[in-house]
Amino acid sequence: MLPFSRVTVIGLGLIGSSIARAVRQHMPSVRVTGFDADPSVRETAVRIDLCDDVADTAGTAVIDADLVVLCVPVGAMGVVAAEIAADLPADAILSDVGSCKESVIEAVRAALPEAVFVPAHPVAGTENSGPEAGFASLFHHRWCIVTPPEGTPGIAIERVLEFWRRLGAEVETMEPAHHDRVLAVTSHLPHLIAYTIVGTASDLEEVTASEVIKYSAGGFRDFTRIAASDPTMWRDVFLANREAVLDMLQRFSEDLTALQRAIRWGKGDELFDLFSRTRAVRRSVIDSGQDDARPDFGRSHD
Amino acid sequence: MLPFSRVTVIGLGLIGSSIARAVRQHMPSVRVTGFDADPSVRETAVRIDLCDDVADTAGTAVIDADLVVLCVPVGAMGVVAAEIAADLPADAILSDVGSCKESVIEAVRAALPEAVFVPAHPVAGTENSGPEAGFASLFHHRWCIVTPPEGTPGIAIERVLEFWRRLGAEVETMEPAHHDRVLAVTSHLPHLIAYTIVGTASDLEEVTASEVIKYSAGGFRDFTRIAASDPTMWRDVFLANREAVLDMLQRFSEDLTALQRAIRWGKGDELFDLFSRTRAVRRSVIDSGQDDARPDFGRSHD
């Protein structure tokens, strides 16, 4: 039994277009309708045959759906929820893919207090954006965290979990507030740090921008990948998950200051101890199947 | 004309063993002698047939060489230089692969004031260590920076440059002090930040270590790769390039504080502007051939 038969995806960027492709691959009998606020994205979606149907408005996109997935930046979730309010079928399940959940739940509830809303967050992505960046296998073996607010009917939660399982994801449920703390450290803080260091490196006077690029294989290039992620999406994430991000940032800054002090005072043992500990974390990431074991992410050296 | 005919590699870790392999591949007539202070590494080198000869002491390893390349942690360069002092042929050229140059030049000069020393730094590597982690193509299309101190004979510099060209690298010469500033930002600071964030994430009380691992695909896993680099090597780099690293760290901290403030006060435009700027840096890194253009470093999603 398929969990849904008519899925609407609002927002056809990397994640939305990957969902559309994955549904067509894994559940080919499901009808997929898409909508994007940007007319050029809608045109591209039609041209590359992303969905069975691309609607002209958010309202018409949801009119016949049994699942609606909001795949827009978290700061736009409330606006989009309001746009579909008049047309969302009463028995449809509403979901989303936002990287933070408390603020999204609040925004969607304000616009659609009666809707059955099952928030979800597939922890997957690449640094590319837009309808042509998506691919059907993006969610394979990645975690999708579902964060149902209290009172969400169990059957609705189970259907959304099953939807993500069908797309190849592992699923987990979590309290929205805890989700936002966990992702602040595993995703939001790393992005913030990467954006910062790439900015710092670009602003030096004595080291030219071309030198920074040229010698980036020493480590810097890894950070540029994350710092190439969608600017609108990430601006919204930091503003929406502000408290958790600032708290993690505070801890990071304290640890960085301690390391700075160890370097200044030549405390090699402290450095060595930390660097040995972090090496073990890498092994766990690989053992858990969350990264490629091949050196250098499997980058080609030929 | 081959630049050298008898090459000795002291230190058979990732870089040293890659040089041995690359010489054998690109200059098969050259005799390669290896030495490592660790007897088990020497045994492995013999077992995997890494060199033509594995010596029992650093002195015997260099006795017949026309090029000696020191591939040990930067903090050990002076010690190794002293160990080979009695046996280094007067016409041999001495080189190294250290990630910082001023301190290495000082240490080698103190031990070997008469040697012709042409310091070099191939900007290449992976997170793996040891004689079995190396591979012959590691230096292909990567930069090797040669930092000859004033007074180094031009012919010696040219021979070392040609050696690296033969291994597939692009070559560049640079003042040692400038090298140390450039690498502080493109390599040392990124490693320091990665080590810190992986440490911070492992130390949280409310988010468990297993959650950090499980949801690491949101960005954190990229940092764990860099933070898995060799602890001894990196301890030495931070202590040896202390001033440049602390200076870059200071700039980074200022920029991070500015971003922290932008988040706290909800200044979305500031965030968006930075995030757009950093995206352009990524494009330059790819256009310059210093990283894989495939999304997510070309990681497999199947």
Coordinates of C-alpha atoms in Angstrom, one line a residue:
Chain A
M1 CA 0.0 0.0 0.0
L2 CA 1.5 3.3 -1.1
P3 CA 1.2 5.9 1.7
F4 CA 0.0 8.6 -0.8
S5 CA -1.3 8.7 -4.3
R6 CA -1.2 12.4 -5.2
V7 CA 1.9 14.3 -4.0
T8 CA 2.4 18.1 -4.4
V9 CA 5.8 19.6 -4.1
I10 CA 5.9 23.4 -3.4
G11 CA 9.4 24.7 -4.2
L12 CA 11.3 23.0 -6.9
G13 CA 14.9 23.6 -5.8
L14 CA 17.5 20.9 -5.0
I15 CA 15.4 19.2 -2.4
G16 CA 11.9 19.6 -4.0
S17 CA 13.1 18.5 -7.4
S18 CA 14.9 15.5 -5.8
I19 CA 11.7 14.5 -4.1
A20 CA 9.8 14.7 -7.4
R21 CA 12.4 12.6 -9.1
A22 CA 12.6 10.1 -6.2
V23 CA 8.8 9.7 -6.1
R24 CA 8.7 9.0 -9.8
Q25 CA 11.4 6.4 -9.5
H26 CA 10.3 4.7 -6.4
M27 CA 6.5 5.1 -6.6
P28 CA 5.8 5.5 -10.3
S29 CA 2.0 5.3 -10.0
V30 CA 1.9 8.3 -7.8
R31 CA 0.9 11.6 -9.5
V32 CA 3.4 14.4 -8.8
T33 CA 2.4 18.0 -9.0
G34 CA 4.9 20.8 -8.7
F35 CA 4.9 24.5 -8.1
D36 CA 7.6 27.2 -7.7
A37 CA 7.1 30.9 -7.1
D38 CA 9.8 31.6 -9.7
P39 CA 8.3 31.4 -13.3
S40 CA 11.7 30.5 -14.8
V41 CA 11.9 27.5 -12.4
R42 CA 8.4 26.4 -13.4
E43 CA 9.5 26.6 -17.1
T44 CA 12.6 24.5 -16.4
A45 CA 10.5 22.0 -14.5
V46 CA 8.2 21.6 -17.5
R47 CA 11.1 21.4 -19.9
I48 CA 12.9 18.7 -18.0
D49 CA 9.7 16.9 -17.3
L50 CA 10.2 16.9 -13.5
C51 CA 6.5 16.4 -12.6
D52 CA 3.3 15.1 -14.1
D53 CA 2.0 18.6 -13.8
V54 CA 3.4 22.0 -13.0
A55 CA 0.7 24.4 -11.6
D56 CA 0.6 28.1 -12.1
T57 CA -0.3 29.0 -8.4
A58 CA 0.4 27.3 -5.1
G59 CA -3.4 27.0 -4.5
T60 CA -4.1 25.1 -7.7
A61 CA -1.1 22.9 -7.0
V62 CA -2.6 21.5 -3.8
I63 CA -6.3 21.3 -4.8
D64 CA -6.3 17.5 -5.3
A65 CA -3.3 16.4 -3.2
D66 CA -3.2 13.9 -0.4
L67 CA 0.3 15.0 0.5
V68 CA 1.7 18.5 0.2
V69 CA 5.5 19.0 0.9
L70 CA 6.7 22.5 1.4
C71 CA 10.3 22.7 0.0
V72 CA 10.9 26.5 0.4
P73 CA 13.4 28.4 2.6
V74 CA 12.3 28.2 6.2
G75 CA 11.6 31.9 6.2
A76 CA 9.0 31.5 3.4
M77 CA 7.1 28.6 5.0
G78 CA 4.4 30.8 6.7
V79 CA 3.8 32.7 3.5
V80 CA 3.4 29.6 1.4
A81 CA 1.1 28.0 4.0
A82 CA -1.1 31.1 3.8
E83 CA -1.2 30.9 0.0
I84 CA -2.5 27.3 0.0
A85 CA -4.9 27.8 3.0
A86 CA -8.0 28.2 0.9
D87 CA -7.3 25.2 -1.4
L88 CA -5.7 22.6 0.9
P89 CA -8.0 19.6 1.1
A90 CA -9.2 18.9 4.7
D91 CA -7.9 15.3 4.5
A92 CA -4.5 16.1 3.0
I93 CA -1.4 15.8 5.1
L94 CA 1.0 18.7 5.0
S95 CA 4.7 18.3 5.5
D96 CA 7.9 20.2 4.8
V97 CA 11.7 19.7 4.6
G98 CA 13.0 22.7 6.6
S99 CA 16.3 22.5 8.4
C100 CA 14.8 23.9 11.6
K101 CA 11.5 22.8 13.0
E102 CA 10.2 24.9 15.9
S103 CA 9.9 28.1 13.9
V104 CA 8.4 26.3 10.9
I105 CA 5.8 24.6 13.1
E106 CA 4.9 28.0 14.6
A107 CA 4.6 29.7 11.2
V108 CA 2.6 26.9 9.5
R109 CA 0.2 26.6 12.5
A110 CA -0.5 30.4 12.4
A111 CA -1.5 30.2 8.8
L112 CA -3.2 26.7 8.9
P113 CA -4.3 26.0 12.4
E114 CA -6.5 23.1 11.3
A115 CA -4.2 21.3 8.9
V116 CA -2.6 17.9 9.8
F117 CA 1.0 19.0 9.7
V118 CA 3.8 16.4 10.0
P119 CA 7.2 18.3 9.8
A120 CA 10.1 16.4 8.4
H121 CA 13.8 17.1 7.7
P122 CA 15.8 15.0 5.3
V123 CA 19.4 15.4 6.3
A124 CA 20.8 15.4 2.8
G125 CA 21.9 17.8 0.2
T126 CA 24.7 19.1 -2.0
E127 CA 26.1 22.6 -2.5
N128 CA 24.1 23.0 -5.7
S129 CA 20.7 24.6 -6.0
G130 CA 17.8 24.7 -8.4
P131 CA 15.5 22.2 -10.2
E132 CA 18.3 20.8 -12.3
A133 CA 20.6 20.1 -9.3
G134 CA 18.2 17.4 -7.8
F135 CA 18.6 13.7 -8.3
A136 CA 16.5 10.7 -7.3
S137 CA 19.1 9.0 -5.1
L138 CA 19.8 12.0 -2.9
F139 CA 18.0 10.5 0.1
H140 CA 19.3 7.0 -0.1
H141 CA 20.7 5.9 3.3
R142 CA 20.4 9.4 4.6
W143 CA 18.3 10.1 7.7
C144 CA 15.0 11.8 7.6
I145 CA 13.9 13.2 10.9
V146 CA 10.2 13.6 11.5
T147 CA 9.2 16.0 14.3
P148 CA 5.5 15.8 14.9
P149 CA 4.1 18.3 17.3
E150 CA 2.1 16.9 20.2
G151 CA -1.4 15.8 19.2
T152 CA -0.5 14.8 15.6
P153 CA -2.5 11.7 14.7
G154 CA -0.3 8.5 14.7
I155 CA -1.6 7.4 11.3
A156 CA -0.5 10.7 9.7
I157 CA 3.0 10.3 11.2
E158 CA 3.2 6.7 10.0
R159 CA 2.3 7.7 6.4
V160 CA 4.9 10.4 6.3
L161 CA 7.5 8.0 7.7
E162 CA 6.6 5.4 5.1
F163 CA 6.8 8.0 2.3
W164 CA 10.4 8.7 3.3
R165 CA 11.3 5.0 3.6
R166 CA 10.0 4.5 0.1
L167 CA 12.4 7.3 -1.1
G168 CA 15.3 5.3 0.4
A169 CA 15.8 7.2 3.6
E170 CA 16.2 5.9 7.2
V171 CA 13.6 7.5 9.4
E172 CA 13.6 8.8 13.0
T173 CA 11.2 10.8 15.1
M174 CA 12.3 13.5 17.5
E175 CA 11.0 16.5 19.5
P176 CA 11.1 19.7 17.4
A177 CA 13.2 21.5 20.0
H178 CA 15.7 18.7 20.3
H179 CA 16.0 18.5 16.5
D180 CA 16.9 22.2 16.4
R181 CA 19.7 21.7 18.9
V182 CA 21.1 18.6 17.2
L183 CA 21.0 20.2 13.7
A184 CA 22.5 23.4 15.1
V185 CA 25.7 21.4 15.8
T186 CA 25.8 18.9 13.0
S187 CA 24.7 21.3 10.2
H188 CA 24.1 24.9 11.1
L189 CA 27.3 25.6 13.0
P190 CA 29.5 23.9 10.3
H191 CA 27.9 26.0 7.6
L192 CA 28.4 29.2 9.6
I193 CA 32.0 28.4 10.2
A194 CA 32.6 27.6 6.6
Y195 CA 31.0 30.8 5.4
T196 CA 33.1 32.8 7.9
I197 CA 36.5 31.2 7.0
V198 CA 35.9 31.6 3.2
G199 CA 35.0 35.2 3.9
T200 CA 38.0 35.8 6.1
A201 CA 40.4 34.3 3.4
S202 CA 38.9 36.5 0.7
D203 CA 39.4 39.7 2.7
L204 CA 43.1 39.4 3.4
E205 CA 45.3 42.2 2.0
E206 CA 48.7 40.6 2.0
V207 CA 47.6 37.2 0.6
T208 CA 45.9 37.6 -2.7
A209 CA 42.5 36.0 -3.6
S210 CA 44.3 34.1 -6.4
E211 CA 46.8 32.6 -3.9
V212 CA 43.9 31.5 -1.7
I213 CA 42.3 29.7 -4.7
K214 CA 45.6 28.3 -6.0
Y215 CA 46.7 26.7 -2.8
S216 CA 43.2 25.7 -1.6
A217 CA 44.0 22.0 -1.8
G218 CA 45.6 22.3 1.6
G219 CA 42.2 22.2 3.3
F220 CA 40.5 25.4 2.4
R221 CA 38.7 23.9 -0.6
D222 CA 36.7 21.6 1.6
F223 CA 35.2 24.6 3.3
T224 CA 34.4 26.4 0.0
R225 CA 32.0 23.5 -0.9
I226 CA 29.8 24.1 2.1
A227 CA 30.1 27.8 1.7
A228 CA 28.7 27.5 -1.8
S229 CA 25.3 26.4 -0.4
D230 CA 22.1 28.4 -1.2
P231 CA 22.4 31.9 0.4
T232 CA 18.6 32.4 0.9
M233 CA 18.1 29.0 2.5
W234 CA 21.0 29.6 5.0
R235 CA 20.2 33.1 5.8
D236 CA 16.7 31.9 6.8
V237 CA 18.1 29.0 8.8
F238 CA 20.4 31.2 11.0
L239 CA 17.7 33.7 11.7
A240 CA 15.0 31.0 12.4
N241 CA 17.2 28.8 14.6
R242 CA 19.0 31.8 16.2
E243 CA 19.0 30.7 19.9
A244 CA 20.4 27.2 19.3
V245 CA 23.0 28.5 16.7
L246 CA 24.2 31.3 19.0
D247 CA 24.5 28.8 21.9
M248 CA 26.6 26.3 19.8
L249 CA 28.7 29.2 18.5
Q250 CA 29.4 30.3 22.0
R251 CA 30.7 26.9 22.9
F252 CA 32.7 26.7 19.7
S253 CA 34.3 30.1 20.4
E254 CA 35.3 29.0 23.9
D255 CA 37.0 25.9 22.6
L256 CA 38.7 27.9 19.9
T257 CA 40.1 30.3 22.4
A258 CA 41.4 27.4 24.5
L259 CA 43.2 26.1 21.4
Q260 CA 44.5 29.5 20.6
R261 CA 46.0 29.7 24.1
A262 CA 47.5 26.2 23.7
I263 CA 49.2 27.3 20.5
R264 CA 50.4 30.6 22.1
W265 CA 51.9 28.9 25.1
G266 CA 53.3 25.9 23.1
K267 CA 51.2 23.3 24.8
G268 CA 51.7 20.5 22.3
D269 CA 50.2 17.8 24.4
E270 CA 46.8 19.6 24.5
L271 CA 46.8 19.9 20.8
F272 CA 47.9 16.3 20.3
D273 CA 45.2 15.0 22.6
L274 CA 42.4 16.9 20.8
F275 CA 43.7 15.9 17.4
S276 CA 43.7 12.2 18.4
R277 CA 40.2 12.4 19.8
T278 CA 38.8 14.0 16.6
R279 CA 40.4 11.3 14.5
A280 CA 38.2 8.7 16.3
V281 CA 35.1 10.7 15.5
R282 CA 35.9 10.4 11.8
R283 CA 36.1 6.7 12.1
S284 CA 32.6 6.6 13.7
V285 CA 31.2 8.7 10.9
I286 CA 32.5 6.2 8.4
D287 CA 31.6 3.1 10.4
S288 CA 28.0 4.5 10.6
G289 CA 27.8 4.7 6.8
Q290 CA 27.4 8.5 6.9
D291 CA 30.5 9.1 4.7
D292 CA 32.7 7.6 2.1
A293 CA 35.6 5.7 3.5
R294 CA 37.8 6.5 0.5
P295 CA 40.5 9.0 1.3
D296 CA 39.8 12.6 0.3
F297 CA 36.0 11.8 -0.1
G298 CA 37.0 9.7 -3.1
R299 CA 38.1 12.7 -5.1
S300 CA 39.8 11.8 -8.3
H301 CA 43.6 12.4 -8.4
D302 CA 44.1 11.5 -12.0
Chain B
M1 CA 67.9 14.6 -18.5
L2 CA 66.6 13.4 -15.1
P3 CA 67.2 16.0 -12.4
F4 CA 68.4 13.3 -9.9
S5 CA 69.4 9.7 -10.1
R6 CA 69.6 8.5 -6.5
V7 CA 66.8 9.8 -4.3
T8 CA 66.5 9.2 -0.6
V9 CA 63.2 9.7 1.2
I10 CA 63.4 10.1 5.0
G11 CA 60.0 9.5 6.6
L12 CA 57.7 7.0 4.8
G13 CA 54.3 8.3 5.8
L14 CA 51.6 9.5 3.4
I15 CA 53.8 12.1 1.6
G16 CA 57.1 10.2 1.7
S17 CA 55.6 7.0 0.5
S18 CA 53.7 8.9 -2.2
I19 CA 57.0 10.4 -3.4
A20 CA 58.6 7.0 -3.5
R21 CA 55.8 5.6 -5.5
A22 CA 55.6 8.6 -7.8
V23 CA 59.4 8.5 -8.5
R24 CA 59.2 4.8 -9.4
Q25 CA 56.2 5.5 -11.7
H26 CA 57.5 8.7 -13.4
M27 CA 61.3 8.1 -13.3
P28 CA 61.7 4.3 -13.2
S29 CA 65.5 4.5 -13.7
V30 CA 66.0 6.5 -10.5
R31 CA 67.1 4.5 -7.4
V32 CA 64.9 5.2 -4.4
T33 CA 66.2 4.6 -0.9
G34 CA 63.9 5.0 2.1
F35 CA 64.2 5.3 5.8
D36 CA 61.8 5.7 8.7
A37 CA 62.5 6.0 12.4
D38 CA 59.7 3.6 13.1
P39 CA 60.9 -0.1 12.6
S40 CA 57.4 -1.3 11.9
V41 CA 57.1 1.3 9.1
R42 CA 60.4 0.1 7.7
E43 CA 59.1 -3.4 7.8
T44 CA 55.9 -2.4 5.9
A45 CA 58.0 -0.5 3.3
V46 CA 60.0 -3.7 2.6
R47 CA 56.9 -5.9 2.5
I48 CA 55.0 -3.6 0.0
D49 CA 58.2 -3.0 -2.0
L50 CA 58.0 0.7 -1.6
C51 CA 61.7 1.5 -2.4
D52 CA 64.7 -0.1 -4.0
D53 CA 66.3 -0.2 -0.6
V54 CA 65.2 0.5 2.9
A55 CA 68.1 1.6 5.2
D56 CA 68.5 0.9 8.9
T57 CA 69.6 4.3 9.8
A58 CA 69.1 7.8 8.4
G59 CA 72.9 8.1 7.9
T60 CA 73.2 5.0 5.7
A61 CA 70.1 6.1 3.8
V62 CA 71.7 9.3 2.5
I63 CA 75.3 8.1 1.9
D64 CA 75.0 7.8 -1.8
A65 CA 72.1 10.1 -2.6
D66 CA 72.0 13.1 -4.9
L67 CA 68.6 14.2 -3.5
V68 CA 67.5 13.7 0.1
V69 CA 63.9 14.6 0.9
L70 CA 62.9 15.0 4.5
C71 CA 59.3 13.9 4.9
V72 CA 58.9 14.0 8.7
P73 CA 56.8 16.2 10.9
V74 CA 58.1 19.8 10.9
G75 CA 59.1 19.5 14.6
A76 CA 61.4 16.6 13.7
M77 CA 63.3 18.2 10.8
G78 CA 66.1 19.6 12.9
V79 CA 66.7 16.2 14.6
V80 CA 66.8 14.3 11.3
A81 CA 69.1 16.9 9.7
A82 CA 71.5 16.4 12.6
E83 CA 71.3 12.6 12.2
I84 CA 72.3 12.7 8.5
A85 CA 75.0 15.5 9.0
A86 CA 78.0 13.2 9.0
D87 CA 76.9 11.1 6.0
L88 CA 75.2 13.6 3.6
P89 CA 77.4 13.9 0.4
A90 CA 78.7 17.4 -0.1
D91 CA 77.1 17.6 -3.6
A92 CA 73.7 16.2 -2.6
I93 CA 70.7 18.5 -2.6
L94 CA 68.6 18.5 0.5
S95 CA 64.9 19.2 0.4
D96 CA 61.8 18.7 2.5
V97 CA 58.0 18.7 2.3
G98 CA 57.1 20.6 5.5
S99 CA 53.9 22.6 5.7
C100 CA 55.7 25.6 7.1
K101 CA 59.1 26.9 5.9
E102 CA 60.7 29.5 8.1
S103 CA 61.0 27.3 11.1
V104 CA 62.2 24.3 9.0
I105 CA 64.9 26.4 7.3
E106 CA 66.1 27.6 10.6
A107 CA 66.2 24.1 12.1
V108 CA 67.9 22.5 9.1
R109 CA 70.5 25.4 8.8
A110 CA 71.4 25.0 12.4
A111 CA 72.2 21.3 11.9
L112 CA 73.6 21.5 8.4
P113 CA 75.0 25.0 7.8
E114 CA 76.9 24.0 4.6
A115 CA 74.2 21.9 2.9
V116 CA 72.5 23.0 -0.3
F117 CA 68.9 23.2 1.1
V118 CA 66.0 23.8 -1.3
P119 CA 62.8 23.7 0.9
A120 CA 59.6 22.6 -0.9
H121 CA 56.0 22.1 0.1
P122 CA 53.7 20.0 -2.1
V123 CA 50.1 21.2 -1.3
A124 CA 48.5 17.8 -1.4
G125 CA 47.4 15.1 0.9
T126 CA 44.5 13.1 2.3
E127 CA 43.3 12.4 5.8
N128 CA 45.1 9.1 5.9
S129 CA 48.6 8.4 7.3
G130 CA 51.4 5.9 7.0
P131 CA 53.3 4.1 4.2
E132 CA 50.2 2.3 2.9
A133 CA 48.2 5.5 2.5
G134 CA 50.4 6.9 -0.2
F135 CA 49.8 6.7 -3.9
A136 CA 51.7 7.8 -7.0
S137 CA 49.2 10.3 -8.4
L138 CA 48.8 12.3 -5.2
F139 CA 50.7 15.3 -6.6
H140 CA 49.1 15.4 -10.1
H141 CA 47.9 18.9 -10.9
R142 CA 48.6 20.0 -7.3
W143 CA 50.9 22.9 -6.6
C144 CA 54.4 22.4 -5.1
I145 CA 55.8 25.6 -3.6
V146 CA 59.6 25.9 -3.4
T147 CA 60.9 28.5 -1.0
P148 CA 64.7 28.8 -1.5
P149 CA 66.4 31.0 1.1
E150 CA 68.6 33.8 -0.3
G151 CA 71.8 32.6 -1.8
T152 CA 70.5 29.2 -2.9
P153 CA 72.2 28.3 -6.2
G154 CA 69.8 28.7 -9.1
I155 CA 70.8 25.3 -10.6
A156 CA 69.8 23.5 -7.4
I157 CA 66.4 25.3 -7.3
E158 CA 65.8 24.3 -11.0
R159 CA 66.6 20.7 -10.3
V160 CA 64.2 20.5 -7.4
L161 CA 61.5 22.3 -9.5
E162 CA 62.1 19.8 -12.3
F163 CA 61.8 16.9 -9.8
W164 CA 58.4 18.0 -8.8
R165 CA 57.3 18.7 -12.4
R166 CA 58.2 15.1 -13.2
L167 CA 56.0 13.9 -10.3
G168 CA 53.1 15.7 -12.1
A169 CA 52.9 18.8 -9.9
E170 CA 52.7 22.5 -10.9
V171 CA 55.5 24.4 -9.4
E172 CA 55.9 27.9 -7.9
T173 CA 58.6 29.7 -6.0
M174 CA 57.9 31.9 -3.0
E175 CA 59.6 33.7 -0.1
P176 CA 59.5 31.4 3.0
A177 CA 57.7 34.0 5.1
H178 CA 55.1 34.7 2.5
H179 CA 54.5 30.9 2.1
D180 CA 53.9 30.6 5.8
R181 CA 51.3 33.4 5.7
V182 CA 49.5 31.9 2.6
L183 CA 49.4 28.4 4.1
A184 CA 48.3 29.7 7.4
V185 CA 45.0 30.8 5.7
T186 CA 44.6 28.1 3.1
S187 CA 45.6 25.1 5.2
H188 CA 46.5 25.7 8.8
L189 CA 43.5 27.7 9.8
P190 CA 41.0 25.3 8.1
H191 CA 42.6 22.4 10.0
L192 CA 42.5 24.3 13.3
I193 CA 38.8 25.2 12.8
A194 CA 37.9 21.6 11.8
Y195 CA 39.7 20.1 14.8
T196 CA 37.9 22.6 17.1
I197 CA 34.4 22.0 15.8
V198 CA 34.7 18.3 15.9
G199 CA 35.9 18.6 19.5
T200 CA 33.0 21.0 20.4
A201 CA 30.4 18.6 18.9
S202 CA 31.8 15.6 20.8
D203 CA 31.7 17.4 24.1
L204 CA 28.0 18.4 24.2
E205 CA 25.9 17.0 27.0
E206 CA 22.4 17.3 25.7
V207 CA 23.2 16.1 22.1
T208 CA 24.7 12.6 22.3
A209 CA 27.8 11.6 20.4
S210 CA 25.8 9.1 18.5
E211 CA 23.4 11.8 17.3
V212 CA 26.3 13.9 16.1
I213 CA 27.5 11.0 14.0
K214 CA 24.1 9.9 12.8
Y215 CA 23.1 13.3 11.4
S216 CA 26.6 14.3 10.2
A217 CA 25.6 14.5 6.6
G218 CA 24.2 18.0 7.2
G219 CA 27.7 19.4 6.9
F220 CA 29.6 18.1 10.0
R221 CA 31.0 15.1 8.2
D222 CA 33.1 17.3 5.9
F223 CA 34.9 18.7 8.9
T224 CA 35.6 15.2 10.4
R225 CA 37.6 14.4 7.3
I226 CA 40.1 17.2 7.9
A227 CA 40.0 16.6 11.6
A228 CA 41.2 13.0 11.0
S229 CA 44.6 14.2 9.7
D230 CA 47.8 13.1 11.4
P231 CA 47.9 14.5 15.0
T232 CA 51.7 14.7 15.3
M233 CA 52.1 16.4 12.0
W234 CA 49.5 19.0 12.8
R235 CA 50.6 19.7 16.4
D236 CA 54.0 20.5 15.0
V237 CA 52.6 22.8 12.2
F238 CA 50.7 24.9 14.7
L239 CA 53.6 25.2 17.1
A240 CA 56.1 26.0 14.2
N241 CA 53.9 28.5 12.4
R242 CA 52.5 30.0 15.5
E243 CA 52.6 33.7 14.7
A244 CA 51.0 33.4 11.3
V245 CA 48.3 31.0 12.6
L246 CA 47.5 33.2 15.6
D247 CA 47.2 36.2 13.4
M248 CA 44.8 34.5 10.9
L249 CA 42.9 33.1 13.9
Q250 CA 42.4 36.6 15.2
R251 CA 41.0 37.8 11.9
F252 CA 38.7 34.8 11.7
S253 CA 37.4 35.4 15.3
E254 CA 36.6 39.0 14.5
D255 CA 34.7 37.9 11.4
L256 CA 32.9 35.2 13.3
T257 CA 31.9 37.7 16.0
A258 CA 30.5 40.1 13.3
L259 CA 28.4 37.2 12.0
Q260 CA 27.3 36.3 15.5
R261 CA 26.1 39.8 16.0
A262 CA 24.3 39.8 12.6
I263 CA 22.4 36.7 13.6
R264 CA 21.6 38.1 17.1
W265 CA 20.2 41.3 15.6
G266 CA 18.4 39.6 12.7
K267 CA 20.5 41.4 10.0
G268 CA 19.5 39.0 7.2
D269 CA 21.0 41.2 4.5
E270 CA 24.5 41.0 6.0
L271 CA 24.3 37.2 6.0
F272 CA 22.9 37.0 2.5
D273 CA 25.7 39.3 1.2
L274 CA 28.5 37.2 2.7
F275 CA 26.9 33.9 1.6
S276 CA 26.7 35.1 -2.0
R277 CA 30.3 36.2 -1.9
T278 CA 31.6 32.9 -0.7
R279 CA 29.6 31.1 -3.4
A280 CA 31.7 32.9 -6.0
V281 CA 34.9 31.7 -4.3
R282 CA 33.8 28.1 -4.7
R283 CA 33.3 28.7 -8.4
S284 CA 36.9 30.0 -8.7
V285 CA 38.3 27.0 -6.9
I286 CA 36.6 24.7 -9.4
D287 CA 37.5 26.9 -12.4
S288 CA 41.2 26.8 -11.3
G289 CA 41.1 23.0 -11.3
Q290 CA 41.7 22.7 -7.6
D291 CA 38.6 20.8 -6.8
D292 CA 36.1 18.4 -8.3
A293 CA 33.1 20.1 -9.9
R294 CA 30.8 17.2 -9.1
P295 CA 28.3 18.0 -6.4
D296 CA 29.2 16.8 -2.9
F297 CA 32.9 16.2 -4.0
G298 CA 31.5 13.4 -6.2
R299 CA 30.5 11.3 -3.2
S300 CA 28.5 8.3 -4.2
H301 CA 24.8 8.5 -3.4
D302 CA 23.9 4.9 -4.4

